[in-house]
Structures are given as C-alpha cells and as structure tokens.
Short mmCIF file of C-alpha atoms and ligand atoms in Angstrom, two decimals:
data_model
loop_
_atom_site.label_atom_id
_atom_site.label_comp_id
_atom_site.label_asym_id
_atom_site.label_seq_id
_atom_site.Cartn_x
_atom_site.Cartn_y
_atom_site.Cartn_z
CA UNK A 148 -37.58 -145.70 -94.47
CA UNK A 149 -40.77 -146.10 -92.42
CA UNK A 150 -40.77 -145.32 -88.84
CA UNK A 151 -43.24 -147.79 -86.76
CA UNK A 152 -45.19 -145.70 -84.04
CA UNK A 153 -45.54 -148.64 -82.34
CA UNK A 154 -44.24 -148.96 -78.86
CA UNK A 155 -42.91 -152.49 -77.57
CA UNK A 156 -44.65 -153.40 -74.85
CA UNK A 157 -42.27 -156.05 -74.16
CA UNK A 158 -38.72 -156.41 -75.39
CA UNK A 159 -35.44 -157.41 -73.49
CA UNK A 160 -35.12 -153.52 -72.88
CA UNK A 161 -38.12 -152.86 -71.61
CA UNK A 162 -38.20 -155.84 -69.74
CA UNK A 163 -35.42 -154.68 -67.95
CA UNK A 164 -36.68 -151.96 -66.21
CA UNK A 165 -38.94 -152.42 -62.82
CA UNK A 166 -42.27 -153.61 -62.99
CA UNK A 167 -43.48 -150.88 -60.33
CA UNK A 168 -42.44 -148.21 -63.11
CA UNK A 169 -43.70 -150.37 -65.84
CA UNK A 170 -46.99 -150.56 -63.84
CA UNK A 171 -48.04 -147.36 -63.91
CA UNK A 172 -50.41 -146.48 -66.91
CA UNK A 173 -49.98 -143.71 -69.13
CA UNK A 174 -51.81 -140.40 -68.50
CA UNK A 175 -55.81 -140.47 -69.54
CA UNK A 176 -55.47 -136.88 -69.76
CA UNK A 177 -53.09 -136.81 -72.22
CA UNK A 178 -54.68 -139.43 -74.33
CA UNK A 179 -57.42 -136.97 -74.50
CA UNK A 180 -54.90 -134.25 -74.81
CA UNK A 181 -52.75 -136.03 -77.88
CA UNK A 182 -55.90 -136.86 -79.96
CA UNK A 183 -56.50 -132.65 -80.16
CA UNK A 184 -53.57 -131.33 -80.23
CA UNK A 185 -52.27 -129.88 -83.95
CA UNK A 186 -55.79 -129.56 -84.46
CA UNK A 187 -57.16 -125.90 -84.74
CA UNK A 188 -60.18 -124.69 -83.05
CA UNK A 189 -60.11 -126.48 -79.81
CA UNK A 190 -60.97 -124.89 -76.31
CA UNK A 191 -58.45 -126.73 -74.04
CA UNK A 192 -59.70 -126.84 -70.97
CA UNK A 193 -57.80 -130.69 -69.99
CA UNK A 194 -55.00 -129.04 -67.96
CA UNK A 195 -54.33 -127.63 -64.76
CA UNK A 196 -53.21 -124.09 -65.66
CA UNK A 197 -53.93 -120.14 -65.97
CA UNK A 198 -54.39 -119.63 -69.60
CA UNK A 199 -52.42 -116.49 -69.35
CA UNK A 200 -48.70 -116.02 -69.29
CA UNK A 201 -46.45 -115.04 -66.35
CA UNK A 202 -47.01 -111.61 -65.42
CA UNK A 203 -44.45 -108.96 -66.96
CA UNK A 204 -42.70 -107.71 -63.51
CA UNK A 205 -41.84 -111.34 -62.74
CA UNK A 206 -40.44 -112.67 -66.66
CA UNK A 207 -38.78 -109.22 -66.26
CA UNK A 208 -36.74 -110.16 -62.74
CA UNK A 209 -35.68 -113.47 -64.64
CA UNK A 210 -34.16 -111.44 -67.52
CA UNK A 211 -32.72 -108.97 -65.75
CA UNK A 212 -30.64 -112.02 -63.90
CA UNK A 213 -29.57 -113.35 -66.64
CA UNK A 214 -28.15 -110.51 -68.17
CA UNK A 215 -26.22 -110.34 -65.07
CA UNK A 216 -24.94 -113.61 -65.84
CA UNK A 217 -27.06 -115.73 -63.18
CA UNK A 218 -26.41 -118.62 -64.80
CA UNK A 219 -24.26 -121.18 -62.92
CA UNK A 220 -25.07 -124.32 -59.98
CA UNK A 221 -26.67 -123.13 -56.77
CA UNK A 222 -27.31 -124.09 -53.39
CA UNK A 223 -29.62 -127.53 -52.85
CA UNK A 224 -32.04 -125.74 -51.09
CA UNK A 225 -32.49 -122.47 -52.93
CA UNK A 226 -30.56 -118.88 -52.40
CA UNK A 227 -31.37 -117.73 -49.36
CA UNK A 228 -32.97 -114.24 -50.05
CA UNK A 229 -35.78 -116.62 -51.70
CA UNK A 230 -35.24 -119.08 -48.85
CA UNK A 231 -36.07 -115.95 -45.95
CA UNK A 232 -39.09 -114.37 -48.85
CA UNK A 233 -40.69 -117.99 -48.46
CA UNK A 234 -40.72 -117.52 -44.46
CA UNK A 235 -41.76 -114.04 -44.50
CA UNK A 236 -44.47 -115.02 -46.64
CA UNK A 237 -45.81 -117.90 -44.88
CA UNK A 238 -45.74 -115.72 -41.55
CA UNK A 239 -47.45 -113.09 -43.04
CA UNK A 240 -50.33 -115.43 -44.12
CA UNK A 241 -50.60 -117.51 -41.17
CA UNK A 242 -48.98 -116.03 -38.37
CA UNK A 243 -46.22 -118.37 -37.79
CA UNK A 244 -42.24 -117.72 -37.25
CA UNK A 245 -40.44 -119.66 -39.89
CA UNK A 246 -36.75 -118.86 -40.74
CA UNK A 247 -35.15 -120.10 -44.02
CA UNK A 248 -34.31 -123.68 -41.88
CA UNK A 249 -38.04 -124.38 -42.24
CA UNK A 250 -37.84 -124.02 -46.31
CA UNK A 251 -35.90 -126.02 -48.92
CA UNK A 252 -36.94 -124.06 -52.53
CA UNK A 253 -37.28 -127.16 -55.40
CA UNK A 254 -37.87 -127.51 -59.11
CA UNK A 255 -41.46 -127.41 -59.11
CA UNK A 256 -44.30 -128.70 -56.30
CA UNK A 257 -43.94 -131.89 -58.40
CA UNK A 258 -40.23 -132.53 -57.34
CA UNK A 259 -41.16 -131.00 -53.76
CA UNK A 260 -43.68 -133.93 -53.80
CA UNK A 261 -41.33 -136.61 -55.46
CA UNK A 262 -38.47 -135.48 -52.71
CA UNK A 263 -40.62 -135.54 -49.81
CA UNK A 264 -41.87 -138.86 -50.59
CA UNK A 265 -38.67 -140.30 -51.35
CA UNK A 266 -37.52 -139.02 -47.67
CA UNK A 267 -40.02 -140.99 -45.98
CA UNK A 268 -41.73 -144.02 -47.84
CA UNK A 269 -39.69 -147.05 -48.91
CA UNK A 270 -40.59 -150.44 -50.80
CA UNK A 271 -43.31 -152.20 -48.46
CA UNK A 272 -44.91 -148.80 -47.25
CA UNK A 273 -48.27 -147.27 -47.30
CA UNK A 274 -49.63 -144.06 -47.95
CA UNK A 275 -52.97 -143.01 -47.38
CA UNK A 276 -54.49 -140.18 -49.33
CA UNK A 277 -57.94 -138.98 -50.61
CA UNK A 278 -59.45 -139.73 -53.87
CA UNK A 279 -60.66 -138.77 -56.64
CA UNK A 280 -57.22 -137.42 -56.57
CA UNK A 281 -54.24 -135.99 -59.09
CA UNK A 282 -52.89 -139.18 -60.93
CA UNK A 283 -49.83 -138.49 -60.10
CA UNK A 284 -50.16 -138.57 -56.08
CA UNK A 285 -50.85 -142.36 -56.48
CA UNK A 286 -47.99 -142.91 -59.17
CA UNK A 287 -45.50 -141.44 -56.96
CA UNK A 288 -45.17 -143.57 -53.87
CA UNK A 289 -45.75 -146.38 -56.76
CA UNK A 290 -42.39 -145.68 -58.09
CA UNK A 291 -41.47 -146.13 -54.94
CA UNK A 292 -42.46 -149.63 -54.72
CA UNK A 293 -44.74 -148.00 -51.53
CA UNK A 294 -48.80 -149.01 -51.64
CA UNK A 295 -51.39 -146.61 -51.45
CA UNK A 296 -55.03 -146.94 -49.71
CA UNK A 297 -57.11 -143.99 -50.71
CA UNK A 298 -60.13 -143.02 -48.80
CA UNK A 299 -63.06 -141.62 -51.43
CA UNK A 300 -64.33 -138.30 -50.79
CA UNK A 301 -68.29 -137.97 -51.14
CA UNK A 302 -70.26 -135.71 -52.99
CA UNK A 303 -73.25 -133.89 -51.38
CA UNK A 304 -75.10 -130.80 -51.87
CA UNK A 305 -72.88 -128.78 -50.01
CA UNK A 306 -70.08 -130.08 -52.04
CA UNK A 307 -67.44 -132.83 -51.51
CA UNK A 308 -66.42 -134.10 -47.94
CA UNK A 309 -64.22 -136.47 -46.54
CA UNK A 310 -65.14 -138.17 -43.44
CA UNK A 311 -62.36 -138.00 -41.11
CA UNK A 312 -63.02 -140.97 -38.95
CA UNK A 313 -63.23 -143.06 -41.75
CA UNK A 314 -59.88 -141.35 -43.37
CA UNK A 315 -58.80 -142.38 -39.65
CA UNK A 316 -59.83 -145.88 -39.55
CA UNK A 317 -58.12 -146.40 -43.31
CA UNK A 318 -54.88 -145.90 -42.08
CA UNK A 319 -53.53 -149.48 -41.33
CA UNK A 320 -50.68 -150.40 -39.11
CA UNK A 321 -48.23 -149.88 -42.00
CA UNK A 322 -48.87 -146.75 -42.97
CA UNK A 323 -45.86 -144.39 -42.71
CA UNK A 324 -47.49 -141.27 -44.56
CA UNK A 325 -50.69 -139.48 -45.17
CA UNK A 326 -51.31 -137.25 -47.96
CA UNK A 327 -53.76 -134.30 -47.93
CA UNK A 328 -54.63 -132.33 -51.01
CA UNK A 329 -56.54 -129.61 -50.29
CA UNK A 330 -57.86 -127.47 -52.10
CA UNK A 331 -57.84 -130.04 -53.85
CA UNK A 332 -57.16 -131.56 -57.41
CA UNK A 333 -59.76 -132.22 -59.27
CA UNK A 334 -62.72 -131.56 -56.75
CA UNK A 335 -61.93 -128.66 -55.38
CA UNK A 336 -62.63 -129.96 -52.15
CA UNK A 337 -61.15 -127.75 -48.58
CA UNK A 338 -60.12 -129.78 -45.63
CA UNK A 339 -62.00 -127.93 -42.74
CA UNK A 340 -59.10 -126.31 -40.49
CA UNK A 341 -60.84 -128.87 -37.07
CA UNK A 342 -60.32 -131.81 -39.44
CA UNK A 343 -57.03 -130.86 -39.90
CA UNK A 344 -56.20 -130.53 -36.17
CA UNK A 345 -57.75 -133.43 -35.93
CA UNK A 346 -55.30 -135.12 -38.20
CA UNK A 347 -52.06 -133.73 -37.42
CA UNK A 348 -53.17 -135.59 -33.24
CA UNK A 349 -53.76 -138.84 -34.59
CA UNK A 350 -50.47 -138.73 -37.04
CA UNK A 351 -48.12 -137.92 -34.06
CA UNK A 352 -49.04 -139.76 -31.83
CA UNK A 353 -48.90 -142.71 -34.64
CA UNK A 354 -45.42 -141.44 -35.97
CA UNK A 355 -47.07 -141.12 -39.25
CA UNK A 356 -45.44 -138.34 -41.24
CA UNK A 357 -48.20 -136.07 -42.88
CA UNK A 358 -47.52 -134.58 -46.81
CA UNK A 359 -49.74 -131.79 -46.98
CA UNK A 360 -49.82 -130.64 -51.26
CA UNK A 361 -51.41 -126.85 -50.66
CA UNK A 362 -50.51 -125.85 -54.17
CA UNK A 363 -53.78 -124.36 -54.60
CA UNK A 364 -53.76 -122.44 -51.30
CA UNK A 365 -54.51 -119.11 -52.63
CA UNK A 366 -57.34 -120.44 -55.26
CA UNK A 367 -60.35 -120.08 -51.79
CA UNK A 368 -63.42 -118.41 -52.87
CA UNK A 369 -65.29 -117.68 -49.67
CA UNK A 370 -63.64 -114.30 -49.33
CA UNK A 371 -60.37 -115.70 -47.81
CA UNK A 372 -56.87 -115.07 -48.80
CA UNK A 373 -55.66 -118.59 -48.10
CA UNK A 374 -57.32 -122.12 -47.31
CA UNK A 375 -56.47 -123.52 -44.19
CA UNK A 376 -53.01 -124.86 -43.98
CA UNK A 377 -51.26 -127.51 -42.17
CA UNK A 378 -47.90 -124.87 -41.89
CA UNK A 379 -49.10 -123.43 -38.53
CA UNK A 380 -48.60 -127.11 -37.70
CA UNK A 381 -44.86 -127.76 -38.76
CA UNK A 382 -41.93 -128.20 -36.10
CA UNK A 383 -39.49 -130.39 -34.86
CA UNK A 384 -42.40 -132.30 -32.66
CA UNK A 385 -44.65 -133.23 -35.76
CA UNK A 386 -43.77 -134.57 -38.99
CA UNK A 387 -45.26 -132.31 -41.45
CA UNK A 388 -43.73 -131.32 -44.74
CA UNK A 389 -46.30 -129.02 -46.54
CA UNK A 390 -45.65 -128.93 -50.38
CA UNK A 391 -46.38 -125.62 -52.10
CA UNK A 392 -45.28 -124.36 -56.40
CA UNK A 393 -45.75 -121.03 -57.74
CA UNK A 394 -46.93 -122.90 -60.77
CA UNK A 395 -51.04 -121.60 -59.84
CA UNK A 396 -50.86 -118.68 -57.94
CA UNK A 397 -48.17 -116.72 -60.03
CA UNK A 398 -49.08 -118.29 -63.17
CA UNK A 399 -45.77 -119.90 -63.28
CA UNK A 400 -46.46 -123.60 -64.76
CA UNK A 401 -43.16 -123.46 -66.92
CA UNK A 402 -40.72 -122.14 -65.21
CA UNK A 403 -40.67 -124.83 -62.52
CA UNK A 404 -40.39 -123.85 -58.69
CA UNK A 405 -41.57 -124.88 -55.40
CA UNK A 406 -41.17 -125.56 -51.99
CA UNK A 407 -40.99 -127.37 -49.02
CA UNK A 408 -42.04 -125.97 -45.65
CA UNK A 409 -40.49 -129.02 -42.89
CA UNK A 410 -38.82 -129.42 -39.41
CA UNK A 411 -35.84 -127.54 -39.29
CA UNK A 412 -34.36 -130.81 -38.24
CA UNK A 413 -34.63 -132.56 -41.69
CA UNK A 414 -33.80 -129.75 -43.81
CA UNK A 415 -30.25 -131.73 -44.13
CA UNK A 416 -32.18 -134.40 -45.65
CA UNK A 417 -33.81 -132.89 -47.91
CA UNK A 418 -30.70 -130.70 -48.91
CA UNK A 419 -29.31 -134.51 -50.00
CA UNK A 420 -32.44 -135.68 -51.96
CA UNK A 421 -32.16 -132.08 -54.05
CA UNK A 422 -28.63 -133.29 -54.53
CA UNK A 423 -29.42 -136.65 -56.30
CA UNK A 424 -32.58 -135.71 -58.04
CA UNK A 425 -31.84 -132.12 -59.45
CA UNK A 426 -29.13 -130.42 -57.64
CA UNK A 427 -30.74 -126.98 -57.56
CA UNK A 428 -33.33 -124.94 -58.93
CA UNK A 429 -32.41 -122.39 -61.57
CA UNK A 430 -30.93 -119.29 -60.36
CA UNK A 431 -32.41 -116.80 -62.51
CA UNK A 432 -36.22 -118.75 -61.72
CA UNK A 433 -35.57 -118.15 -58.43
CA UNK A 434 -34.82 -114.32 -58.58
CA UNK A 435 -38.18 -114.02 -60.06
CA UNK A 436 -39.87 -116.32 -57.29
CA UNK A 437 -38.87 -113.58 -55.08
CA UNK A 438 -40.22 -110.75 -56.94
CA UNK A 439 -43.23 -112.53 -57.17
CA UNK A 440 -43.42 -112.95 -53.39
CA UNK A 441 -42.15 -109.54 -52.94
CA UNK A 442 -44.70 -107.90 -55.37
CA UNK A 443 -47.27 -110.16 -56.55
CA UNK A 444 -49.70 -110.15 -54.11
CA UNK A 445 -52.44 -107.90 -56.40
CA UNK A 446 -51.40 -110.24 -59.04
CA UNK A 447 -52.78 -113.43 -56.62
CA UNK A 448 -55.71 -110.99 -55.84
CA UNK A 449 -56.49 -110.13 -59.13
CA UNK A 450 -56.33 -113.97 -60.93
CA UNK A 451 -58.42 -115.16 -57.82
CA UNK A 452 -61.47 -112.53 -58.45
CA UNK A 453 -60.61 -113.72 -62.52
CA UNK A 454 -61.36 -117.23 -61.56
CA UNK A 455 -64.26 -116.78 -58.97
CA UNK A 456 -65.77 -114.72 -62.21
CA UNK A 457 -65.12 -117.80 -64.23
CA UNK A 458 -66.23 -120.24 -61.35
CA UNK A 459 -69.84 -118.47 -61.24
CA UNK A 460 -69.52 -118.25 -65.10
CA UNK A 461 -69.00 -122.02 -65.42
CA UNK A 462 -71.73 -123.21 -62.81
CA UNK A 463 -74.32 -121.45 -64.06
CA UNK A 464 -73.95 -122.87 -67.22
CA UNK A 465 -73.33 -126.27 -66.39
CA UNK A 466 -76.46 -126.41 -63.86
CA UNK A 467 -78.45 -124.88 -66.66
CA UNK A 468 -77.54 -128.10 -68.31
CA UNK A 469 -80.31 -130.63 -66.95
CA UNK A 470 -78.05 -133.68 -67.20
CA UNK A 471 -75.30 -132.38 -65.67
CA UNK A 472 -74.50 -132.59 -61.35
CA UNK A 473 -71.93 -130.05 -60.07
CA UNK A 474 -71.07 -130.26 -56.56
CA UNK A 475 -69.96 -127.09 -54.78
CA UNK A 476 -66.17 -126.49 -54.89
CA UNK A 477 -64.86 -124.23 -52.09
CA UNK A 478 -61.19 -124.08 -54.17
CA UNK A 479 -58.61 -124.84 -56.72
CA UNK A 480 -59.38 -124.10 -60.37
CA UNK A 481 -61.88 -127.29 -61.47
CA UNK A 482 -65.54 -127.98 -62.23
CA UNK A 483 -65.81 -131.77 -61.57
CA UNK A 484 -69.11 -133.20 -62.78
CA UNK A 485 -70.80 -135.89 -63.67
CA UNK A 486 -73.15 -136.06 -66.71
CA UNK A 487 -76.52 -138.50 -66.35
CA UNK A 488 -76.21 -141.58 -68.31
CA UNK A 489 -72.25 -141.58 -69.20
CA UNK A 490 -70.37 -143.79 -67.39
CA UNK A 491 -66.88 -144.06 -69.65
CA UNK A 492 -65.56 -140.63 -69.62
CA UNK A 493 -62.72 -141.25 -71.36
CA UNK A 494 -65.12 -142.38 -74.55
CA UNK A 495 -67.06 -138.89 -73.80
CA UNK A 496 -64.19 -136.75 -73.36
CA UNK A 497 -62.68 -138.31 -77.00
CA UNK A 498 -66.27 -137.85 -78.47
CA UNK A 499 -66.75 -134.24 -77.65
CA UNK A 500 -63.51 -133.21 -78.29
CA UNK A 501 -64.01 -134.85 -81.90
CA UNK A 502 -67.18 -133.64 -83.04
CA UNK A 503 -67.29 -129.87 -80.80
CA UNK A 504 -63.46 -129.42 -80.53
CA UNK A 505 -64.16 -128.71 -76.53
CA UNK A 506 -60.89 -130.63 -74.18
CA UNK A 507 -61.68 -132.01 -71.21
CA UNK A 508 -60.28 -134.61 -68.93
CA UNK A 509 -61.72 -137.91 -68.12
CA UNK A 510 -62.46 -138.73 -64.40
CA UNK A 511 -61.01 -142.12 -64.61
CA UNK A 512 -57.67 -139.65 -64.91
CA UNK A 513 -58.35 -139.49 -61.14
CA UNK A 514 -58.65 -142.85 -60.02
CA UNK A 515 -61.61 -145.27 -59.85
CA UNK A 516 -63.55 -143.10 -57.45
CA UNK A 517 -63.17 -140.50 -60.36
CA UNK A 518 -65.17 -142.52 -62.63
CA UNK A 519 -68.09 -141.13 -64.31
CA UNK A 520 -66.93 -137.43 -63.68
CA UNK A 521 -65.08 -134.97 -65.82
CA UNK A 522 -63.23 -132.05 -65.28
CA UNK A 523 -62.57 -129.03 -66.47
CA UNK A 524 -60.47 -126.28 -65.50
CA UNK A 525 -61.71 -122.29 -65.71
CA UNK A 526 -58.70 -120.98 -64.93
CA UNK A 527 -59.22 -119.35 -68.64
CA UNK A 528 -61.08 -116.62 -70.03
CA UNK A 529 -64.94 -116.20 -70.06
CA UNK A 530 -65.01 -116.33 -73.47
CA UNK A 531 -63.56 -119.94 -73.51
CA UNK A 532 -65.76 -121.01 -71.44
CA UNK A 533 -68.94 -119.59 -72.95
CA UNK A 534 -67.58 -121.23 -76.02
CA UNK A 535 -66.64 -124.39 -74.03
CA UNK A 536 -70.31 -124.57 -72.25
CA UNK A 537 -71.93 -123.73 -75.58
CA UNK A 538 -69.92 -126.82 -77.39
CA UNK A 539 -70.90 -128.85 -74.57
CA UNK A 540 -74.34 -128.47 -74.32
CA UNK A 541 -74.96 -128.83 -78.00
CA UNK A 542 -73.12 -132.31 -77.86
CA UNK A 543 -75.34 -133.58 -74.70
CA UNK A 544 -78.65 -132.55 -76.63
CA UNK A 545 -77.76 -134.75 -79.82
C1 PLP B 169 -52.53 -131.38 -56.70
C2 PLP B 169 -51.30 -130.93 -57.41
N1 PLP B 169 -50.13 -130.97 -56.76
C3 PLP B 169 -48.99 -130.58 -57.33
C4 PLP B 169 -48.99 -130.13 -58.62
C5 PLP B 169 -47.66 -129.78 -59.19
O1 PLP B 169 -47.52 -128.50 -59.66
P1 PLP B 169 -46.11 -128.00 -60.16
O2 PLP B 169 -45.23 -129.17 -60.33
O3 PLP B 169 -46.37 -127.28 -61.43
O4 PLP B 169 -45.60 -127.10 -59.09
C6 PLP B 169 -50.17 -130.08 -59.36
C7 PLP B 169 -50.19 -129.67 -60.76
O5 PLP B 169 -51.15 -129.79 -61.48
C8 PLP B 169 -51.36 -130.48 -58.72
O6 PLP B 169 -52.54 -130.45 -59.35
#
C-alpha cells in the first residue's frame, strides 16, 4: 500500500473547520527546519532555545516528585508554594508586593499567552503589537477571529526602536489589547522603561488591556539582571497581564511552564480559562519550577554571561562579513540581519542549509516587516557558532 504525503487542501473535512484557523499559514521556520532534519551534520541554529539541557538540581526536584507519587490533577492556577515562589521572585527583582492572587502558574508562556488573549479579545477585536515579531503573536488573536495592526520597529545604528507616538497613533478606536514583546523575539529589541510608562497612561485611560510577553526578561546584556518590566505596573487600576515561561531562563523548553502576573481581581478568570484549555500544569514540573526559583539564580547568571560570550562571538563574525548589517540587540537570544542583495530569505535559508548544512530561520517567519532578515539564535555553544559563521561566510563568497 502506498501512503500519499499529500495533504488535502480542501475536502468536506477540512472544509469544515473555520476559515480563521484555516488561514493561518504553516510555520516558515519549520519548513526550513523539516528540509534538515534526519540529516547529519547540521548546526541548528532555527529555534528559540539553550542548546543545553535542564540543569541537574532542577530534572532532579522533578524526579524526586514523582517518586513520591506527584502524579495526579492539580489546582487551575498552580500549587501554591510555586504560586507564593513566583511573588517572592518578582518582588525581589522589581521591588513590588505581589501575593500568590497576582499569579496564575500555566503550561508554558505559550498557553499563558493563548489564555490571556482568550480573556480579553473576541471575534471583531484588534490587537496592536510590534513587528518583526514571533509568528505566533499574530496567529493567536487570529484564532480568535480578533485583527491585528502591527506597528514596524526600525533599525538604526543604535539598534532597533519603536516609536511610541506612532505605536500610539496605530491604535484605532477598536483596539481592546496591546501587545509588547520585549526583549523581544527576533530583534532583540528593549522597550525603554519611559516608553513603557508612557504606555501603560495612554492604555488606561483608553481601557485598553496591555499583554506584556517578558519571556526573555533575564536575557539583558548591559550589565542588568532584568529588562524593564511592565509588573511594577500591575493592579486592580490597570489592565496588565505580563506573560513570563521558564522555557529561556532555566533552560526549560520541554517541560512546559509559565505564568501570568494580573489583577488580583481576574485571577478567577483566568482560573476558568486554565480549566477549559488544560486544567493544570503538571505537578511534578511545577516542584521543579520552584527549585529553580529557589536555587537557580547562578544558573540565570551563568547562561546570561554564556550568551553575552556568544553574542560578542556572533557579531564579530557577522560584521566581519561585508555583506552582512547587524543592528545592536540590547536582549533575548537572536542575531537578526539582513544580508546585501537577498531579498527571499526563505530561498537563502533552504540554500545554505543545503549546500553548508548551517539552520537558520527566514525573516518572512516574522511577518512582512521581517522580510529580507534572518535570524539566528546563539543561545548555543561557541563552537557552533564558529562553525555556523564559518559555513556562512563561505556560502555568501560563492
Ligand atoms: C516571544 C516569545 N513568547 C513566548 C514564547 C513561548 O515560550 P514557551 O511557550 O516555551 O514558554 C516564545 C518562545 O519561543 C517566544 O519567543
């Protein structure tokens, strides 16, 4: 028996199911991604993650619950010893006073994202976020049936900005949410801490609720310990939910936790969307979330000075490159160029990662304003990269 490979785009099935999810196109990144993997000798550099694995003191908290049987449903909104870590933690890096009201733990920062947005945008609505910008920030209010307006961020010499009076001006009548990424995904770009005071004004006194994603808050490299933050920002008088994972600062990708920092006041709505979408986070992945809080601050440390070693490593060589324009990035774990002369990325990315073996993503990944730039993540070791750059700037000189 043969089995076709080939997908119906249409079929009485398929046509069945909403055009808003049908709408969305499939990941550019993993087009890229599918075309390498099985094949040996690539440096994978397509994906937003540490290549190293969870550190041993926090796979070992995991085990050691489940040998103690931690196995069975828990609360929506996470166990409360993780609940009260999360607002120790977030008072110890920004000086607020957060109890466990303020925090709803989740499967992931994805699902934090998804749950937020479900919460607040329906059919009809607008969001306004940044862009370039992770695909999935756009697809999300899309399954929603919500619209999205993005705002582009320009690249200087002193790196990527976003000018706030324009963000501002973009955001219509109809908006109901804004979404800020920063550090940012893929540019690396920081929202200035006046920008975002700025911001949080003109959203309450418009009513608009403000999604802050600060996944990447530890990943600063101007000597900080954390980017600035809208969490100093959240009560019951704004309407803030700031989205956090330890996916990147705990190398925890798999494991799948997050949270939500919010108003006390809508934690009971929340509690309800954690209900319907996954009920709980694991039990035993949250014991080791709060080890990792508890004791993983020299781990954060260390993999920050790792990829500020890697960040200088990666520059250098790409600058050295004389077709190749690197703005500054102030955070996250990216190098988003843009190479003289290419303008389909997607074509490039396929190319070199067929004749060097070297995986990168395509900047149309990130939305039209993404075009023409590629990214690649250094969250890996120097070797790969040297190996990576090396790949790289053989292919340009063909
Ligand atoms: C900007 C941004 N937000 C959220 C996430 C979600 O991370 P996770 O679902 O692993 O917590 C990612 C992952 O790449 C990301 O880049």
């Amino acid at each position: 028996m043969s089995v076709s490979n080939v997908i119906p785009t249409s079929s009485f099935a398929v046509d069945g199911i909403r055009k808003d999810v049908r709408d969305i196109g499939a990941s550019l990144i993993r087009e890229v991604a599918h075309l390498g993997m099985g094949r040996g000798n690539i440096v994978p550099l397509w994906f937003g993650e540490p290549d190293q694995p969870t550190p041993e003191f926090i796979r070992k908290a995991a085990i050691a619950a489940l040998e103690a049987g931690d196995t069975f449903y828990q609360p929506n909104r996470g166990i409360t010893p993780l609940r009260d870590a999360l607002a120790v933690y977030a008072d110890r890096l920004y000086g607020t006073s957060l109890d466990r009201e303020n925090i709803t733990v989740t499967v992931s920062g994805l699902n934090a994202l998804m749950i937020a947005m479900q919460s607040i945008l329906k059919a009809g609505d607008r969001m306004v976020t940044t862009a370039p910008i992770w695909p999935n920030i756009i697809a999300m209010p899309k399954v929603l049936g919500a619209q999205v307006t993005t705002v582009p961020l320009h690249a200087g010499i002193d790196g990527w900005q976003l000018d706030i009076d324009e963000f501002i001006a973009a955001c219509a009548p109809d908006t109901r949410a804004i979404l800020i990424n920063s550090p940012n995904n893929p540019t690396g770009w920081v929202m200035p801490a006046e920008d975002q005071k700025k911001l949080v004004e003109f959203a309450t006194e418009r009513g608009i609720w403000l999604i802050a994603d600060e996944v990447y808050a530890r990943l600063i490299y101007d000597g900080s310990d954390v980017a600035p933050s809208f969490v100093p920002y959240v009560s019951d008088d704004t309407r803030i939910m700031v989205i956090n994972s330890f996916s990147k600062s705990w190398a925890m990708t798999g494991w799948r936790l997050g949270w939500i920092t919010a108003p006390k006041g809508v934690g009971a709505e929340l509690e309800k969307m954690m209900e319907f979408n996954v009920s709980c986070p694991a039990g035993f992945v949250q014991q080791a979330g709060i080890v990792a809080l508890e004791q993983g601050e020299d781990f954060v440390a260390t993999s920050r000075a790792r990829y500020s070693r890697a960040r200088a490593a990666i520059t250098e060589r790409l600058r050295d490159m004389n077709r190749i324009h690197l703005p500054e990035a102030e955070g996250a774990f990216y190098a988003f160029f843009r190479v003289d002369g290419v303008e389909d990325t997607l074509t490039f990315a396929k190319t070199l990662l067929l004749s060097e073996g070297i995986g990168l993503a395509p900047g149309e990944a990130f939305g039209p304003e993404g075009a023409g730039h590629i990214r690649a993540c250094y969250a890996v070791s120097e070797d790969r990269i040297h190996r990576a750059m090396d790949g790289l700037a053989r292919f340009l000189k063909r």
